[in-house]
Coordinates of N, CA and C in Angstrom, one line a residue:
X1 N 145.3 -6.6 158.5 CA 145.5 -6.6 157.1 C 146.7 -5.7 156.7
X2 N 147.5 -6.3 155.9 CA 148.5 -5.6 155.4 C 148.4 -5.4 153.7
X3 N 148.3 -4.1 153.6 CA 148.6 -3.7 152.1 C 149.6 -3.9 151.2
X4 N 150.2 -4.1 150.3 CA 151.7 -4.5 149.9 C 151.8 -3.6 148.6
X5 N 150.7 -4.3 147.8 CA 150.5 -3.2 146.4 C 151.7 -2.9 146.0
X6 N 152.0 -4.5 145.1 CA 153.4 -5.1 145.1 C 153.9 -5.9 144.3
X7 N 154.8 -6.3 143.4 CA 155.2 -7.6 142.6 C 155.6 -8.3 143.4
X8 N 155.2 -9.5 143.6 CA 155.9 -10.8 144.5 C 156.6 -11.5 143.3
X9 N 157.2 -12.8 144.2 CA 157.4 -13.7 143.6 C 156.3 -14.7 143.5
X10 N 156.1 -15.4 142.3 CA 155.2 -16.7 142.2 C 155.0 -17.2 143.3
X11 N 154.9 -17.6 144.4 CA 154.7 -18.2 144.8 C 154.5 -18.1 146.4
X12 N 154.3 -17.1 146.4 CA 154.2 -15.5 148.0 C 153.0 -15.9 148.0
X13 N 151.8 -16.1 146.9 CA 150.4 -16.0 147.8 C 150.0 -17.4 148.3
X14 N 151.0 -18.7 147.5 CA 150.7 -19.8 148.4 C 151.1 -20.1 149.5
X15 N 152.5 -19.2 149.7 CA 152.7 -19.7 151.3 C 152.1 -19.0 151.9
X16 N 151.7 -17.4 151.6 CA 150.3 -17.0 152.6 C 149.4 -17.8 153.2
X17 N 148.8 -18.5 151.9 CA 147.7 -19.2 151.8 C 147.9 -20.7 153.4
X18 N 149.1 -21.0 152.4 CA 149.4 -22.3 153.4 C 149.6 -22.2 154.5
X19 N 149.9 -20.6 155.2 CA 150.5 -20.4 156.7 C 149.1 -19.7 157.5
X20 N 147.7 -19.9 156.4 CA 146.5 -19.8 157.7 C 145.9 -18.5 156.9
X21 N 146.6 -17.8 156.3 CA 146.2 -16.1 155.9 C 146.0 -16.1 154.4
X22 N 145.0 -15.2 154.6 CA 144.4 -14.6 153.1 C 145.2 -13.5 152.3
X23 N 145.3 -14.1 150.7 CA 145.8 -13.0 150.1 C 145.4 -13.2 148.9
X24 N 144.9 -11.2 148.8 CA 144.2 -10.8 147.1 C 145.4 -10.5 146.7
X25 N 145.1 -11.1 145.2 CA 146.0 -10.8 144.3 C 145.4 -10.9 143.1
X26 N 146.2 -9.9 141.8 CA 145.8 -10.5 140.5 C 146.8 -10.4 139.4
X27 N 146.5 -10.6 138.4 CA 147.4 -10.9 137.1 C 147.5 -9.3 136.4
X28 N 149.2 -8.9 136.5 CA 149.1 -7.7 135.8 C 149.0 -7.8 134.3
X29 N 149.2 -7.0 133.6 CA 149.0 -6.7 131.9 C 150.4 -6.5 131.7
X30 N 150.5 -6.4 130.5 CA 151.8 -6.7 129.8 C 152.9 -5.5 130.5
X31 N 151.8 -4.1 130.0 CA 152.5 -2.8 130.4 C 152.5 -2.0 132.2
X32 N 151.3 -2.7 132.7 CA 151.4 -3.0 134.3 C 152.8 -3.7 134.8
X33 N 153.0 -5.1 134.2 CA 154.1 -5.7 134.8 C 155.6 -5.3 134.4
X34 N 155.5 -4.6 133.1 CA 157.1 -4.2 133.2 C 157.7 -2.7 134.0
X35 N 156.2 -2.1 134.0 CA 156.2 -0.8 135.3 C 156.7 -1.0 137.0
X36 N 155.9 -2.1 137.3 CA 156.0 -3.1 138.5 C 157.3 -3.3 138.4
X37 N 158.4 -4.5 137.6 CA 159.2 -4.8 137.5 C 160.2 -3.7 137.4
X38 N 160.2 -2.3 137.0 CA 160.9 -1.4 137.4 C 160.6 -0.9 138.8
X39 N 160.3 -1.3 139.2 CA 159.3 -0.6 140.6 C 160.1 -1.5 141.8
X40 N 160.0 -2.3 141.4 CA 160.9 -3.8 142.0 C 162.2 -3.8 142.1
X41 N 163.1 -3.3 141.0 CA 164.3 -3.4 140.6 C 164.5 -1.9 141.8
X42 N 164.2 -1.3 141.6 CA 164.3 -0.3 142.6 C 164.3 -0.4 144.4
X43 N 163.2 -1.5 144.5 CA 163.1 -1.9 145.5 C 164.3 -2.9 146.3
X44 N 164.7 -3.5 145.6 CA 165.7 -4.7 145.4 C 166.7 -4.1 145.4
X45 N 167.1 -3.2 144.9 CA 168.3 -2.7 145.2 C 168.7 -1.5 146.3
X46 N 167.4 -1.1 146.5 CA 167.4 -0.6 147.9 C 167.7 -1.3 149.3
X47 N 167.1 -2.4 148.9 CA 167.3 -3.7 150.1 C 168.7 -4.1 149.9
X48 N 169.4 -4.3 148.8 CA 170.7 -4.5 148.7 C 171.6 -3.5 149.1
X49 N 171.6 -2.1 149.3 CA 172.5 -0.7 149.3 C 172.2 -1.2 151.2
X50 N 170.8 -1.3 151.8 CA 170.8 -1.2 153.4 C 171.7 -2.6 154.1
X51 N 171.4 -3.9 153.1 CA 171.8 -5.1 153.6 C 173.4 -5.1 153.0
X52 N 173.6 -5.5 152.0 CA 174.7 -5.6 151.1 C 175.0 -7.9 151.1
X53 N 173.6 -7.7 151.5 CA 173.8 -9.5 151.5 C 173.6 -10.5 150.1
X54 N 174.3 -11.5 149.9 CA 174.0 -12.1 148.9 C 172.5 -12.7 148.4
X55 N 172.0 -12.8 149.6 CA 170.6 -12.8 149.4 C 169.9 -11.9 148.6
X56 N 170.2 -10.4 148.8 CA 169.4 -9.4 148.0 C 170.4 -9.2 146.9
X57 N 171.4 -9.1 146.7 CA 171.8 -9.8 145.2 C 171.5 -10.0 144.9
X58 N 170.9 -11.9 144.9 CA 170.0 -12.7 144.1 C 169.1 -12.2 143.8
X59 N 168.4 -12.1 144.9 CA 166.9 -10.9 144.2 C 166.9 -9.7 143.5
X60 N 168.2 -8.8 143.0 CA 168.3 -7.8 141.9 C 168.6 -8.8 141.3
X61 N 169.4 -9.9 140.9 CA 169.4 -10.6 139.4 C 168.7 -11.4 139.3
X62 N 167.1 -11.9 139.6 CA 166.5 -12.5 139.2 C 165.3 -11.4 139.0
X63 N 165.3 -9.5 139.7 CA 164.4 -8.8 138.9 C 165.2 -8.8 137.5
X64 N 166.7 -8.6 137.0 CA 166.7 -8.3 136.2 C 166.6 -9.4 135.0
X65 N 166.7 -10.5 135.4 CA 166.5 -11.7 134.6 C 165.0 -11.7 133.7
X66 N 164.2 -11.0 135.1 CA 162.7 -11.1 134.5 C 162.3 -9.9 133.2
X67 N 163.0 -8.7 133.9 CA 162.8 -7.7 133.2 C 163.6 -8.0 131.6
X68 N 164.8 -8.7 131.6 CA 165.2 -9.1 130.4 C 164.2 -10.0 129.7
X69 N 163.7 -10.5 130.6 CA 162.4 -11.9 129.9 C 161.2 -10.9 128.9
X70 N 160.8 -10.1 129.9 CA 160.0 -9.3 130.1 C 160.0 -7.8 129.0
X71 N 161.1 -7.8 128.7 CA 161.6 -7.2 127.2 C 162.3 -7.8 126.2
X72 N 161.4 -9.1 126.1 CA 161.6 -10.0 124.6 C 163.1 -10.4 124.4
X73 N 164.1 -10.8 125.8 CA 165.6 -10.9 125.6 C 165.8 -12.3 126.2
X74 N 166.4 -13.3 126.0 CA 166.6 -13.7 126.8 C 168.0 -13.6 127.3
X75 N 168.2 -14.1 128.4 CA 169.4 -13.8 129.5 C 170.8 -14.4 128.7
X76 N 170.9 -15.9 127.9 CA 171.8 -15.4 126.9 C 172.2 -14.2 126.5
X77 N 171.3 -13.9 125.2 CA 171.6 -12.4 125.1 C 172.4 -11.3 126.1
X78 N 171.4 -11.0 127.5 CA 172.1 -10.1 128.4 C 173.2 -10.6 128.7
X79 N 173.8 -12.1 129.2 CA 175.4 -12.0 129.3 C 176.0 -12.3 128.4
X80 N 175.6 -12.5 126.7 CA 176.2 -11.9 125.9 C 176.7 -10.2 125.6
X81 N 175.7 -9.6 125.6 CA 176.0 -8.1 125.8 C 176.9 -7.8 127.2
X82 N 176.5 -8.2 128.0 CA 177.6 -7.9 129.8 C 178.9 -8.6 128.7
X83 N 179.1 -9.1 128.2 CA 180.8 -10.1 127.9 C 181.0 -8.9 126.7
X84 N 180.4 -8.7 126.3 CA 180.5 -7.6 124.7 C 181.0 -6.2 125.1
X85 N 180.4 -5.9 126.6 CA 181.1 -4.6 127.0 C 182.0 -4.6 127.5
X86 N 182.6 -6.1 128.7 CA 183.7 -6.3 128.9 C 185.2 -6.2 128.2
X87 N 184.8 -6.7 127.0 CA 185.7 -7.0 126.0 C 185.9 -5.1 125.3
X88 N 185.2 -5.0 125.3 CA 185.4 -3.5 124.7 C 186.0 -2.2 125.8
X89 N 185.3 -2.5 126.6 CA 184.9 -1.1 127.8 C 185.6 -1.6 128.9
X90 N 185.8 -2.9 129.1 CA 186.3 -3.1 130.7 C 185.3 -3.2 131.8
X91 N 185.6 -4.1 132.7 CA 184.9 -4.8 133.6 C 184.9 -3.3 134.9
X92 N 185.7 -4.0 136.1 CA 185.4 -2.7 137.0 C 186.6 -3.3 137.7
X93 N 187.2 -4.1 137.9 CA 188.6 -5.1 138.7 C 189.6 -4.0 139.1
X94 N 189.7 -3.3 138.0 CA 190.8 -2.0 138.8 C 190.4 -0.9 139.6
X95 N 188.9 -0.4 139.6 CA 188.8 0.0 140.8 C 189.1 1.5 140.6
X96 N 189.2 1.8 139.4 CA 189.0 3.6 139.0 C 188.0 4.0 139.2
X97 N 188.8 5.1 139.8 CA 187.3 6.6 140.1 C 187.8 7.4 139.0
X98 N 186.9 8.2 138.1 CA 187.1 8.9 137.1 C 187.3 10.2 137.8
X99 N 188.3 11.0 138.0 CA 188.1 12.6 138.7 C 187.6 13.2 137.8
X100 N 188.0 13.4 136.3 CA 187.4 14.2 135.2 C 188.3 14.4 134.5
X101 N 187.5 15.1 133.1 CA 188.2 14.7 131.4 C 188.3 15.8 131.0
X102 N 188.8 16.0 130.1 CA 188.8 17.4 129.4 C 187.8 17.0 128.4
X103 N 187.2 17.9 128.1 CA 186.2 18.1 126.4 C 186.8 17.3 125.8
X104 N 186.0 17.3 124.9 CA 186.3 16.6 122.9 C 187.0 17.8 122.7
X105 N 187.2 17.7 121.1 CA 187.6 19.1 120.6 C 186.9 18.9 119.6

């Protein structure tokens, strides 16, 4: 038996199921699953920093798709706001490293 004590995706305990093996699982709570979902996004992008493959890409943007779900937005919205900062702030294309600023005054 393996422990996981984990957010899957939908559909992780059927193919358990289907490949011969048992798996408990249950339904988090509102404030359970957006803790998870940060827990995940962390995870996900850990997998992405060791791999750098487009596969684990996918899987940081579809935690953060959820977590946008998951805080009453939908993903319109988020790449409306991503296009809102672009337009204002700049994307990343040039490839500056900030060395440092002087204060306000």
């Amino acid at each position: 038996m393996v422990n996981l004590n984990k957010l899957v995706r939908d559909k992780i305990p059927d193919i358990i199921e289907n490949s011969g093996r048992k798996a408990k699982y249950h339904i988090l709570s509102e404030a359970e699953y957006l803790t998870a979902l940060d827990e995940k996004l962390f995870e996900e992008v850990n997998e992405y920093q060791a791999d750098k493959s487009l596969e684990e890409m996918a899987d940081v943007l579809e935690v953060l798709y959820a977590i946008c779900k998951a805080r009453g937005y939908s993903i319109e919205e988020l790449e409306g706001k991503r296009v809102e900062k672009l337009v204002h702030r700049g994307g990343f294309e040039k490839k500056l490293f900030l060395e440092y600023s002087e204060e306000e005054r």
